[in-house]
PDB file of C-alpha atoms in Angstrom:
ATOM      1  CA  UNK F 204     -26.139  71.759 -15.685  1.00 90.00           C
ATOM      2  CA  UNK F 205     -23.274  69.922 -15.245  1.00 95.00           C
ATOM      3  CA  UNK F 206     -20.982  68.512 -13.107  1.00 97.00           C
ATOM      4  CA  UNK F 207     -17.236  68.450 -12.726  1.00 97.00           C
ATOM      5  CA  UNK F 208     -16.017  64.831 -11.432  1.00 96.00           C
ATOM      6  CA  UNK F 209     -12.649  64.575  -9.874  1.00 95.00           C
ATOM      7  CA  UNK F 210     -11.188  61.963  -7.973  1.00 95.00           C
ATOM      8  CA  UNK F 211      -7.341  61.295  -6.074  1.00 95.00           C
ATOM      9  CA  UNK F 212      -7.893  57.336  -7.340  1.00 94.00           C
ATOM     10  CA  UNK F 213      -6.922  58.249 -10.757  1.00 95.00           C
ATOM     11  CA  UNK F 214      -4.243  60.633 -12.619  1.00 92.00           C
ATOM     12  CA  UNK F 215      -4.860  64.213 -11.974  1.00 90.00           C
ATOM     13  CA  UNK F 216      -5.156  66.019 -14.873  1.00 88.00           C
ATOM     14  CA  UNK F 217      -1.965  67.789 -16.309  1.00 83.00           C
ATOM     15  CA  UNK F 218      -3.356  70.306 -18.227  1.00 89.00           C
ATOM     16  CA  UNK F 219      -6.309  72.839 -18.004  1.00 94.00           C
ATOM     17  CA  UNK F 220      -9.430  69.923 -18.302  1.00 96.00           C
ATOM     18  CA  UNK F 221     -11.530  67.778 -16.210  1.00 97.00           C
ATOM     19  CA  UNK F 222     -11.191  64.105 -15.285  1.00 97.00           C
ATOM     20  CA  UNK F 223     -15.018  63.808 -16.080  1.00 98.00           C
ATOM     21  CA  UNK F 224     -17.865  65.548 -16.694  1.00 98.00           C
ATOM     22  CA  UNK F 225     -21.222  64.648 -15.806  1.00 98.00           C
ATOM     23  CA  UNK F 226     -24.378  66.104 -17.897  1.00 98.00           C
ATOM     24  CA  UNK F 227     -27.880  65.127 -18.009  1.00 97.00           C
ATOM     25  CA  UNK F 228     -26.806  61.559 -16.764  1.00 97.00           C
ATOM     26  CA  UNK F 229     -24.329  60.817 -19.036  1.00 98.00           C
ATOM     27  CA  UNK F 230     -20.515  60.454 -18.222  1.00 98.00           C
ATOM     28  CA  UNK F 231     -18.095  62.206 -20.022  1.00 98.00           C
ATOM     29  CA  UNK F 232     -14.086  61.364 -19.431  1.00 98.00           C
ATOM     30  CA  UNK F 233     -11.279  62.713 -20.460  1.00 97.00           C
ATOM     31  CA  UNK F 234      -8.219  60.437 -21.889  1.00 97.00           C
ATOM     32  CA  UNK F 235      -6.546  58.222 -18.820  1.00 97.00           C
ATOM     33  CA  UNK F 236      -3.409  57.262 -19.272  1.00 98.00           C
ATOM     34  CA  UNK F 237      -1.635  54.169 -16.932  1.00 98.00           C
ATOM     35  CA  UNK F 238       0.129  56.443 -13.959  1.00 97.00           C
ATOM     36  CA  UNK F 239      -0.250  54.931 -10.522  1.00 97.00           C
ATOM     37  CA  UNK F 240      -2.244  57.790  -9.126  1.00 96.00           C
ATOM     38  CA  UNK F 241      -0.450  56.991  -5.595  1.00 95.00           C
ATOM     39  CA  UNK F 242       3.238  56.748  -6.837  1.00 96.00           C
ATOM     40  CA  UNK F 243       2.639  58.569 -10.532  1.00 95.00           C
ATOM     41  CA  UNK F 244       4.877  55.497 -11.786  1.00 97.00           C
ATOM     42  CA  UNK F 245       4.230  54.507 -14.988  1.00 98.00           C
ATOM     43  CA  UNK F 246       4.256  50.596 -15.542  1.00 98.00           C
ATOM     44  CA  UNK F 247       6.388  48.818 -18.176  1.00 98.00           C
ATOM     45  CA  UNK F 248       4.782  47.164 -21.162  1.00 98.00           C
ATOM     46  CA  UNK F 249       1.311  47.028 -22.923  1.00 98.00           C
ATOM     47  CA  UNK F 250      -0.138  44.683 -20.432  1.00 98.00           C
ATOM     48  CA  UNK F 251       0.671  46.418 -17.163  1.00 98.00           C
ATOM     49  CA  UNK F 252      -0.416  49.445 -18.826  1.00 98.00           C
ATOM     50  CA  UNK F 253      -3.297  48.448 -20.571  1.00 98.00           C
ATOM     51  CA  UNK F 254      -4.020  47.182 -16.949  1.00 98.00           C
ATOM     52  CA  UNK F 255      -3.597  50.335 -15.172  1.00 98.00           C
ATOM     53  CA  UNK F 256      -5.163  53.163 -17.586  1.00 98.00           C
ATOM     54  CA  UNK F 257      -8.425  50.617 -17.571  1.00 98.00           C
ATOM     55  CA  UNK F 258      -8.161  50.518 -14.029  1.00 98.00           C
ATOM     56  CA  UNK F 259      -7.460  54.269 -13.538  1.00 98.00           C
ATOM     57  CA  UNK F 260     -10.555  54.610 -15.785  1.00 98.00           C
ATOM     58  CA  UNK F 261     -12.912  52.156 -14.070  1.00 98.00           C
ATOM     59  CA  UNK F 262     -11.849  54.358 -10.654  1.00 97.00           C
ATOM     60  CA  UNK F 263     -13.111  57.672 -12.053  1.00 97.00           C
ATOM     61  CA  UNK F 264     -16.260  55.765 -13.798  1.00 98.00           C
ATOM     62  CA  UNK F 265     -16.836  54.474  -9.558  1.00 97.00           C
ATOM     63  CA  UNK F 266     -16.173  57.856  -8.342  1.00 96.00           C
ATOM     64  CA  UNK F 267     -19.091  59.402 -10.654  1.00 96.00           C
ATOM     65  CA  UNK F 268     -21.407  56.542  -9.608  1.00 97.00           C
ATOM     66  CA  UNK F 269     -21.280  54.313 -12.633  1.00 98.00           C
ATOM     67  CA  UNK F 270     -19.193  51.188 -13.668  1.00 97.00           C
ATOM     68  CA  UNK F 271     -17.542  49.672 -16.617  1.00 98.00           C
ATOM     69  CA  UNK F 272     -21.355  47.991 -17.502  1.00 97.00           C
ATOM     70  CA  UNK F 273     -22.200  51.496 -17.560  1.00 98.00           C
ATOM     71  CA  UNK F 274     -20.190  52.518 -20.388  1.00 98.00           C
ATOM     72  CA  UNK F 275     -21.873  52.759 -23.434  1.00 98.00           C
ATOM     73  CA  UNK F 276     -18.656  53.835 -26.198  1.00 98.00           C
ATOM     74  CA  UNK F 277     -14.758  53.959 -25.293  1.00 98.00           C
ATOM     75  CA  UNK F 278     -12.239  55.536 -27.849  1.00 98.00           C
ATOM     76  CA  UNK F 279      -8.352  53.409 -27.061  1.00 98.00           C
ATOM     77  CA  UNK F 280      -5.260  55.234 -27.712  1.00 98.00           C
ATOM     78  CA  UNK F 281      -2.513  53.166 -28.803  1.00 98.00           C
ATOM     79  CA  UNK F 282       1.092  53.317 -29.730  1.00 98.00           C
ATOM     80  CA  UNK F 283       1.532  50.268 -31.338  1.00 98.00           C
ATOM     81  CA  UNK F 284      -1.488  48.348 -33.305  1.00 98.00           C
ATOM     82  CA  UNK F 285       0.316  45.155 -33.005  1.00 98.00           C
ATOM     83  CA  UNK F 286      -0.512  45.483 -29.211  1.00 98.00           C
ATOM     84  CA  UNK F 287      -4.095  45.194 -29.884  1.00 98.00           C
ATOM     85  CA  UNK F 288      -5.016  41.488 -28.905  1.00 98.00           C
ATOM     86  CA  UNK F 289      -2.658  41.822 -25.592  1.00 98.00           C
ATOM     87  CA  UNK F 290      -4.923  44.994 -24.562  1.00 98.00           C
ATOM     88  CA  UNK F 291      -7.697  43.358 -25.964  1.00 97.00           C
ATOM     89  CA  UNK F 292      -7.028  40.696 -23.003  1.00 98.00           C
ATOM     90  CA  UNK F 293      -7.470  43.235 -20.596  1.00 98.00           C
ATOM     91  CA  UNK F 294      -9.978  44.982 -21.660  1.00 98.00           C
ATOM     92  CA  UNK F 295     -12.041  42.178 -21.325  1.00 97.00           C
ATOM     93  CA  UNK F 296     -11.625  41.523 -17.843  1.00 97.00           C
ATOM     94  CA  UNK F 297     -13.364  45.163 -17.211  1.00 98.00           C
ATOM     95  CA  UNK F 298     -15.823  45.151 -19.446  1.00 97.00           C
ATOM     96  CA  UNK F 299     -17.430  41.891 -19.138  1.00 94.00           C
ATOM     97  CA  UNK F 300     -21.006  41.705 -20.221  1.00 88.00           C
ATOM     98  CA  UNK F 301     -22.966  44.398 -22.625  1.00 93.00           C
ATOM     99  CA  UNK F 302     -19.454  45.562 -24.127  1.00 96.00           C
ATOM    100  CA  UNK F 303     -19.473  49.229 -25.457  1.00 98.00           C
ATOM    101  CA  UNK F 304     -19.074  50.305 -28.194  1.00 98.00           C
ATOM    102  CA  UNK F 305     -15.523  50.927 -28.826  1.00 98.00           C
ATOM    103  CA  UNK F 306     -13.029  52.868 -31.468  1.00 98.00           C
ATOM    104  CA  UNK F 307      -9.467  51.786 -30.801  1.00 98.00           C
ATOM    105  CA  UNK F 308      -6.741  53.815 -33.324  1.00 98.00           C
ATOM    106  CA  UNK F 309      -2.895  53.928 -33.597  1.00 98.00           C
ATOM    107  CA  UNK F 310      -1.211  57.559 -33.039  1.00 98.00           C
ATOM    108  CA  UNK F 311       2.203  58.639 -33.121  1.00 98.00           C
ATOM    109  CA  UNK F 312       2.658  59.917 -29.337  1.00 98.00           C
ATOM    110  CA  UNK F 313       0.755  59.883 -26.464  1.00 97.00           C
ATOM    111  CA  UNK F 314       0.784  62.162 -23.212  1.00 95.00           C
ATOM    112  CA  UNK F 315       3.910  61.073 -20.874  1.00 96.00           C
ATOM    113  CA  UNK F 316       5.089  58.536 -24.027  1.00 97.00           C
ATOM    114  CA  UNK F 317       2.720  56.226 -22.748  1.00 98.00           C
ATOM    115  CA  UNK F 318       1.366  53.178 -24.478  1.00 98.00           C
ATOM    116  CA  UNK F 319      -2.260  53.544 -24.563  1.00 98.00           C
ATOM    117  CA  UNK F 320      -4.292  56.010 -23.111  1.00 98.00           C
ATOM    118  CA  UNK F 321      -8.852  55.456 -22.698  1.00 98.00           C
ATOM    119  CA  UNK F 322     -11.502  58.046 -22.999  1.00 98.00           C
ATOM    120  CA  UNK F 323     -15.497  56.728 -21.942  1.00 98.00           C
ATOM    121  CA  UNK F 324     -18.957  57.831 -22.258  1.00 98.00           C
ATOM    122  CA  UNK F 325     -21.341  56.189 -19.688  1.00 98.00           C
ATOM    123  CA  UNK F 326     -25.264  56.746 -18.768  1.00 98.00           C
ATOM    124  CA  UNK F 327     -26.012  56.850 -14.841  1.00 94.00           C
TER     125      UNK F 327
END
């Protein structure tokens, strides 16, 4: 069976999807990209943004009853792969100990023209 997770404390979805899904204890999101889920402002540069889709994320990760030392693989989303040691700085402060597994790639475009947008699997 599963389980739909939704939560105000990150981006609602814009399109016909879930935020997460929960199945047989493991924690399926979708993408999150860095809009203030209270404002829907989108920060300026990699660092506020990296800082805001990881915190987005680690909101709907709390909101299915897990945390970032619950994620097990993360797939990163990013515009430019020269921004990778600056988001590598803040990934770091979320994901502190037991670090997922992680697949980080360069595309042309992302949702809203962010900058980088985070997908997670975690195990309750």
């Amino acid at each position: 069976m599963k389980k739909i997770i939704s939560t105000d404390k990150a981006p609602a979805a814009i399109g016909p999807y879930s935020q997460a899904i929960e199945v047989n204890g493991m924690i399926f999101t979708s993408g999150v990209i860095p809009v203030n889920p209270s404002t829907g402002e989108i920060p300026e540069g990699i660092e506020a943004q990296a800082d805001q889709a990881i915190g987005n994320l680690a909101a709907l990760l709390k909101e299915s009853g897990v945390s970032t030392d619950d994620v097990i693989k993360t797939t990163v989303f990013i515009k430019e792969m020269d921004d990778f040691g600056k988001i590598n700085e803040i990934y770091s402060k979320y994901f502190t100990k037991d670090c997922p597994a992680r697949s980080c790639v360069e595309v042309a475009r992302l949702p809203k023209d962010v900058l980088i947008e985070i997908e997670a699997i975690a195990v309750k």
